[in-house]
Amino acid sequence: ETGVTQSPTHLIKTRGQQVTLRCSSQSGHNTVSWYQQALGQGPQFIFQYYREEENGRGNFPPRFSGLQFPNYSSELNVNALELDDSALYLCASTPTGDTQYFGPGTRLTVL
Amino acid sequence: GDSVTQMEGPVTLSEEAFLTINCTYTATGYPSLFWYVQYPGEGLQLLLKATKADDKGSNKGFEATYRKETTSFHLEKGSVQVSDSAVYFCALSDRAGNQFYFGTGTSLTVIP
């Protein structure tokens, strides 16, 4: 039990739509990172937020954006969904240092 | 750019066999190195980590040593159990801790 929750568990969207995924982490975990994990692959780093500011980004286009809130929750927004966006989306929170605690993920299917 | 390459799977071992899963990395600077485990139906869990050269991370009988000279962080366990069946991911973070890279994962099945 990592104390990190994500919602929804599963989601189905159609190409071109927009989606918002949510993550709630433990009190005091000031850093949150989001990852995309395609089937059979390792997680790919999307971006990281620290105290509500983006402070690291992987190789993902601007249609992937995020928000972090003072209550230790965060959002991943994806605009103009493409078929290749179908994946498991993971969030991970960090209290201090570099140990990440992962949530169970949201499975997104784009039709 | 930075990257992690890990041993292709799947790996099938008999109980009590010795396990090695190879992991090599490419990075600028001095990254931190990690092994994560994903049990069936569960999320990723940190297994062990090492933050500088020659450090050895260990947990639950698993070990990995940060080898800067060979840019490797191989995972080992002397005697695997059926309960070790899972997918194992090698990962690195840059020194600032705001960029992360994962390997593709190695599936391990341990049979009685």
Tab-separated table of C-alpha atoms in Angstrom:
chain	number	residue	atom	x	y	z
A	1	GLU	CA	0.000	0.000	0.000
A	2	THR	CA	1.687	3.158	-1.256
A	3	GLY	CA	-0.979	5.671	-0.292
A	4	VAL	CA	-1.242	6.842	-3.892
A	5	THR	CA	-4.645	6.521	-5.541
A	6	GLN	CA	-5.700	7.119	-9.120
A	7	SER	CA	-9.041	7.571	-10.811
A	8	PRO	CA	-10.686	6.317	-12.827
A	9	THR	CA	-9.429	2.749	-13.022
A	10	HIS	CA	-10.434	2.330	-16.649
A	11	LEU	CA	-11.510	4.789	-19.303
A	12	ILE	CA	-12.582	4.519	-22.934
A	13	LYS	CA	-12.423	7.528	-25.243
A	14	THR	CA	-12.552	8.129	-28.971
A	15	ARG	CA	-9.900	9.697	-31.140
A	16	GLY	CA	-9.840	13.479	-30.949
A	17	GLN	CA	-11.426	13.700	-27.503
A	18	GLN	CA	-9.827	15.097	-24.381
A	19	VAL	CA	-9.244	13.217	-21.113
A	20	THR	CA	-8.357	14.113	-17.529
A	21	LEU	CA	-6.801	11.566	-15.219
A	22	ARG	CA	-6.472	12.149	-11.477
A	23	CYS	CA	-4.010	11.193	-8.792
A	24	SER	CA	-4.023	11.688	-5.046
A	25	SER	CA	-0.866	11.259	-3.034
A	26	GLN	CA	0.090	11.348	0.603
A	27	SER	CA	0.396	14.502	2.629
A	28	GLY	CA	3.915	15.855	2.417
A	29	HIS	CA	4.672	14.314	-0.972
A	30	ASN	CA	5.548	17.513	-2.783
A	31	THR	CA	6.671	15.893	-6.020
A	32	VAL	CA	4.465	13.985	-8.434
A	33	SER	CA	5.488	12.347	-11.697
A	34	TRP	CA	3.342	10.911	-14.480
A	35	TYR	CA	4.238	8.001	-16.728
A	36	GLN	CA	2.777	6.274	-19.776
A	37	GLN	CA	3.188	2.490	-19.893
A	38	ALA	CA	2.271	0.806	-23.155
A	39	LEU	CA	1.477	-2.885	-23.072
A	40	GLY	CA	4.626	-4.943	-22.584
A	41	GLN	CA	6.828	-1.864	-22.181
A	42	GLY	CA	8.425	0.015	-19.341
A	43	PRO	CA	6.979	3.275	-18.039
A	44	GLN	CA	7.848	6.358	-20.114
A	45	PHE	CA	8.334	9.552	-18.145
A	46	ILE	CA	5.860	12.270	-19.161
A	47	PHE	CA	6.577	15.058	-16.664
A	48	GLN	CA	7.105	15.930	-13.042
A	49	TYR	CA	5.599	18.615	-10.820
A	50	TYR	CA	7.086	20.064	-7.673
A	51	ARG	CA	5.056	22.434	-5.529
A	52	GLU	CA	2.619	23.045	-8.384
A	53	GLU	CA	5.272	23.866	-10.981
A	54	GLU	CA	6.469	21.611	-13.807
A	55	ASN	CA	10.162	20.900	-13.225
A	56	GLY	CA	10.955	18.081	-15.632
A	57	ARG	CA	9.503	16.769	-18.866
A	58	GLY	CA	10.068	13.745	-21.056
A	59	ASN	CA	9.655	13.470	-24.798
A	60	PHE	CA	5.896	14.074	-24.980
A	61	PRO	CA	4.084	16.713	-27.042
A	62	PRO	CA	2.396	19.761	-25.485
A	63	ARG	CA	-1.049	18.156	-25.750
A	64	PHE	CA	0.025	16.289	-22.601
A	65	SER	CA	-0.297	18.746	-19.739
A	66	GLY	CA	-0.676	18.604	-16.018
A	67	LEU	CA	-1.639	20.365	-12.846
A	68	GLN	CA	-0.682	19.860	-9.234
A	69	PHE	CA	-2.794	21.213	-6.385
A	70	PRO	CA	-1.913	22.258	-2.839
A	71	ASN	CA	-3.875	19.326	-1.404
A	72	TYR	CA	-1.368	16.815	-2.947
A	73	SER	CA	-3.663	15.858	-5.799
A	74	SER	CA	-2.738	16.214	-9.444
A	75	GLU	CA	-4.141	15.831	-12.937
A	76	LEU	CA	-2.881	14.647	-16.286
A	77	ASN	CA	-4.718	16.142	-19.253
A	78	VAL	CA	-4.402	14.822	-22.779
A	79	ASN	CA	-5.942	16.717	-25.676
A	80	ALA	CA	-6.704	15.511	-29.192
A	81	LEU	CA	-6.408	11.852	-28.262
A	82	GLU	CA	-4.698	9.512	-30.696
A	83	LEU	CA	-4.935	5.727	-30.940
A	84	ASP	CA	-1.336	5.438	-29.708
A	85	ASP	CA	-2.287	7.145	-26.467
A	86	SER	CA	-3.904	3.887	-25.368
A	87	ALA	CA	-1.852	2.803	-22.367
A	88	LEU	CA	-1.662	2.498	-18.599
A	89	TYR	CA	-1.014	5.896	-17.016
A	90	LEU	CA	0.811	5.879	-13.732
A	91	CYS	CA	1.416	8.591	-11.231
A	92	ALA	CA	4.138	8.447	-8.621
A	93	SER	CA	4.709	10.703	-5.663
A	94	THR	CA	7.910	11.458	-3.783
A	95	PRO	CA	8.251	12.779	-0.253
A	96	THR	CA	11.946	13.661	-0.359
A	97	GLY	CA	14.916	12.364	-2.278
A	98	ASP	CA	14.213	10.184	-5.286
A	99	THR	CA	12.140	7.240	-4.018
A	100	GLN	CA	8.845	7.183	-5.869
A	101	TYR	CA	5.602	5.609	-4.665
A	102	PHE	CA	3.406	4.494	-7.541
A	103	GLY	CA	-0.335	4.401	-7.839
A	104	PRO	CA	-2.180	1.461	-9.452
A	105	GLY	CA	-2.684	3.316	-12.719
A	106	THR	CA	-5.506	4.271	-15.059
A	107	ARG	CA	-6.015	2.133	-18.156
A	108	LEU	CA	-6.943	4.397	-21.087
A	109	THR	CA	-8.306	2.928	-24.307
A	110	VAL	CA	-8.676	5.194	-27.348
A	111	LEU	CA	-10.956	3.906	-30.097
B	1	GLY	CA	20.224	10.940	-24.074
B	2	ASP	CA	19.959	8.848	-20.964
B	3	SER	CA	18.625	5.321	-21.292
B	4	VAL	CA	18.369	1.931	-19.637
B	5	THR	CA	18.777	-1.425	-21.355
B	6	GLN	CA	17.756	-4.565	-19.566
B	7	MET	CA	17.817	-8.229	-20.313
B	8	GLU	CA	15.066	-9.523	-22.532
B	9	GLY	CA	12.665	-11.978	-21.027
B	10	PRO	CA	10.773	-13.944	-20.193
B	11	VAL	CA	12.907	-15.810	-17.680
B	12	THR	CA	11.754	-19.115	-16.188
B	13	LEU	CA	13.583	-20.637	-13.239
B	14	SER	CA	13.057	-23.488	-10.840
B	15	GLU	CA	12.610	-22.692	-7.173
B	16	GLU	CA	15.928	-22.146	-5.344
B	17	ALA	CA	17.791	-21.345	-8.562
B	18	PHE	CA	20.148	-18.368	-8.842
B	19	LEU	CA	18.780	-15.284	-10.565
B	20	THR	CA	20.589	-12.619	-12.562
B	21	ILE	CA	18.793	-9.946	-14.571
B	22	ASN	CA	21.184	-7.724	-16.464
B	23	CYS	CA	20.804	-3.962	-16.652
B	24	THR	CA	23.104	-1.433	-18.266
B	25	TYR	CA	22.639	2.285	-18.527
B	26	THR	CA	23.739	5.328	-20.471
B	27	ALA	CA	23.740	8.601	-18.598
B	28	THR	CA	25.484	11.918	-18.337
B	29	GLY	CA	26.611	12.775	-14.855
B	30	TYR	CA	25.934	10.561	-11.893
B	31	PRO	CA	22.457	9.034	-11.919
B	32	SER	CA	20.676	7.134	-9.175
B	33	LEU	CA	19.767	3.565	-10.101
B	34	PHE	CA	16.714	1.541	-9.126
B	35	TRP	CA	15.032	-1.801	-9.451
B	36	TYR	CA	11.243	-1.828	-9.348
B	37	VAL	CA	9.018	-4.909	-9.207
B	38	GLN	CA	5.480	-5.322	-10.468
B	39	TYR	CA	3.632	-8.340	-9.084
B	40	PRO	CA	0.647	-9.645	-11.058
B	41	GLY	CA	-2.299	-7.284	-10.736
B	42	GLU	CA	-0.380	-4.772	-8.638
B	43	GLY	CA	1.411	-1.464	-9.141
B	44	LEU	CA	5.135	-0.798	-9.322
B	45	GLN	CA	7.029	-1.116	-6.048
B	46	LEU	CA	10.553	-0.009	-5.290
B	47	LEU	CA	12.706	-3.084	-4.696
B	48	LEU	CA	16.115	-1.486	-4.111
B	49	LYS	CA	18.234	1.478	-5.111
B	50	ALA	CA	21.791	2.808	-5.191
B	51	THR	CA	22.757	6.429	-5.461
B	52	LYS	CA	26.509	6.369	-6.121
B	53	ALA	CA	29.217	4.199	-7.604
B	54	ASP	CA	30.012	0.969	-5.720
B	55	ASP	CA	26.876	1.276	-3.601
B	56	LYS	CA	25.023	-1.999	-3.125
B	57	GLY	CA	21.254	-1.923	-2.821
B	58	SER	CA	19.572	-4.886	-1.166
B	59	ASN	CA	16.089	-5.956	-0.133
B	60	LYS	CA	14.214	-9.242	0.325
B	61	GLY	CA	17.320	-11.235	-0.643
B	62	PHE	CA	17.820	-9.281	-3.879
B	63	GLU	CA	21.020	-7.318	-4.464
B	64	ALA	CA	22.417	-4.990	-7.102
B	65	THR	CA	25.719	-3.106	-7.193
B	66	TYR	CA	26.189	0.229	-8.958
B	67	ARG	CA	29.154	-0.344	-11.290
B	68	LYS	CA	30.258	2.875	-12.904
B	69	GLU	CA	33.121	1.276	-14.825
B	70	THR	CA	30.768	-1.096	-16.643
B	71	THR	CA	27.684	1.181	-16.405
B	72	SER	CA	25.722	-1.730	-14.996
B	73	PHE	CA	23.283	-2.470	-12.177
B	74	HIS	CA	22.550	-6.192	-12.445
B	75	LEU	CA	19.920	-7.689	-10.159
B	76	GLU	CA	20.789	-10.936	-8.349
B	77	LYS	CA	19.187	-13.305	-5.895
B	78	GLY	CA	20.786	-16.464	-4.612
B	79	SER	CA	17.664	-18.600	-4.273
B	80	VAL	CA	14.390	-17.576	-5.911
B	81	GLN	CA	10.953	-18.518	-4.653
B	82	VAL	CA	7.650	-18.936	-6.441
B	83	SER	CA	6.528	-15.685	-4.808
B	84	ASP	CA	9.272	-13.813	-6.708
B	85	SER	CA	7.379	-14.300	-9.954
B	86	ALA	CA	6.828	-10.776	-11.274
B	87	VAL	CA	8.064	-8.242	-13.813
B	88	TYR	CA	11.283	-6.449	-12.850
B	89	PHE	CA	12.189	-2.982	-14.135
B	90	CYS	CA	15.568	-1.314	-14.012
B	91	ALA	CA	15.428	2.493	-13.878
B	92	LEU	CA	17.576	5.561	-13.460
B	93	SER	CA	17.029	9.140	-12.449
B	94	ASP	CA	19.289	12.041	-13.175
B	95	ARG	CA	21.144	13.621	-10.269
B	96	ALA	CA	18.518	16.362	-9.944
B	97	GLY	CA	15.823	13.715	-9.695
B	98	ASN	CA	13.560	15.279	-12.301
B	99	GLN	CA	14.098	12.960	-15.261
B	100	PHE	CA	13.454	9.236	-15.073
B	101	TYR	CA	14.115	6.382	-17.483
B	102	PHE	CA	12.856	2.817	-17.215
B	103	GLY	CA	13.911	-0.332	-18.991
B	104	THR	CA	11.373	-2.453	-20.829
B	105	GLY	CA	10.998	-4.933	-17.994
B	106	THR	CA	11.932	-8.599	-17.521
B	107	SER	CA	9.241	-11.103	-16.697
B	108	LEU	CA	10.311	-13.769	-14.203
B	109	THR	CA	8.391	-16.969	-13.569
B	110	VAL	CA	9.550	-19.321	-10.833
B	111	ILE	CA	8.207	-22.858	-10.958
B	112	PRO	CA	8.067	-25.224	-7.974
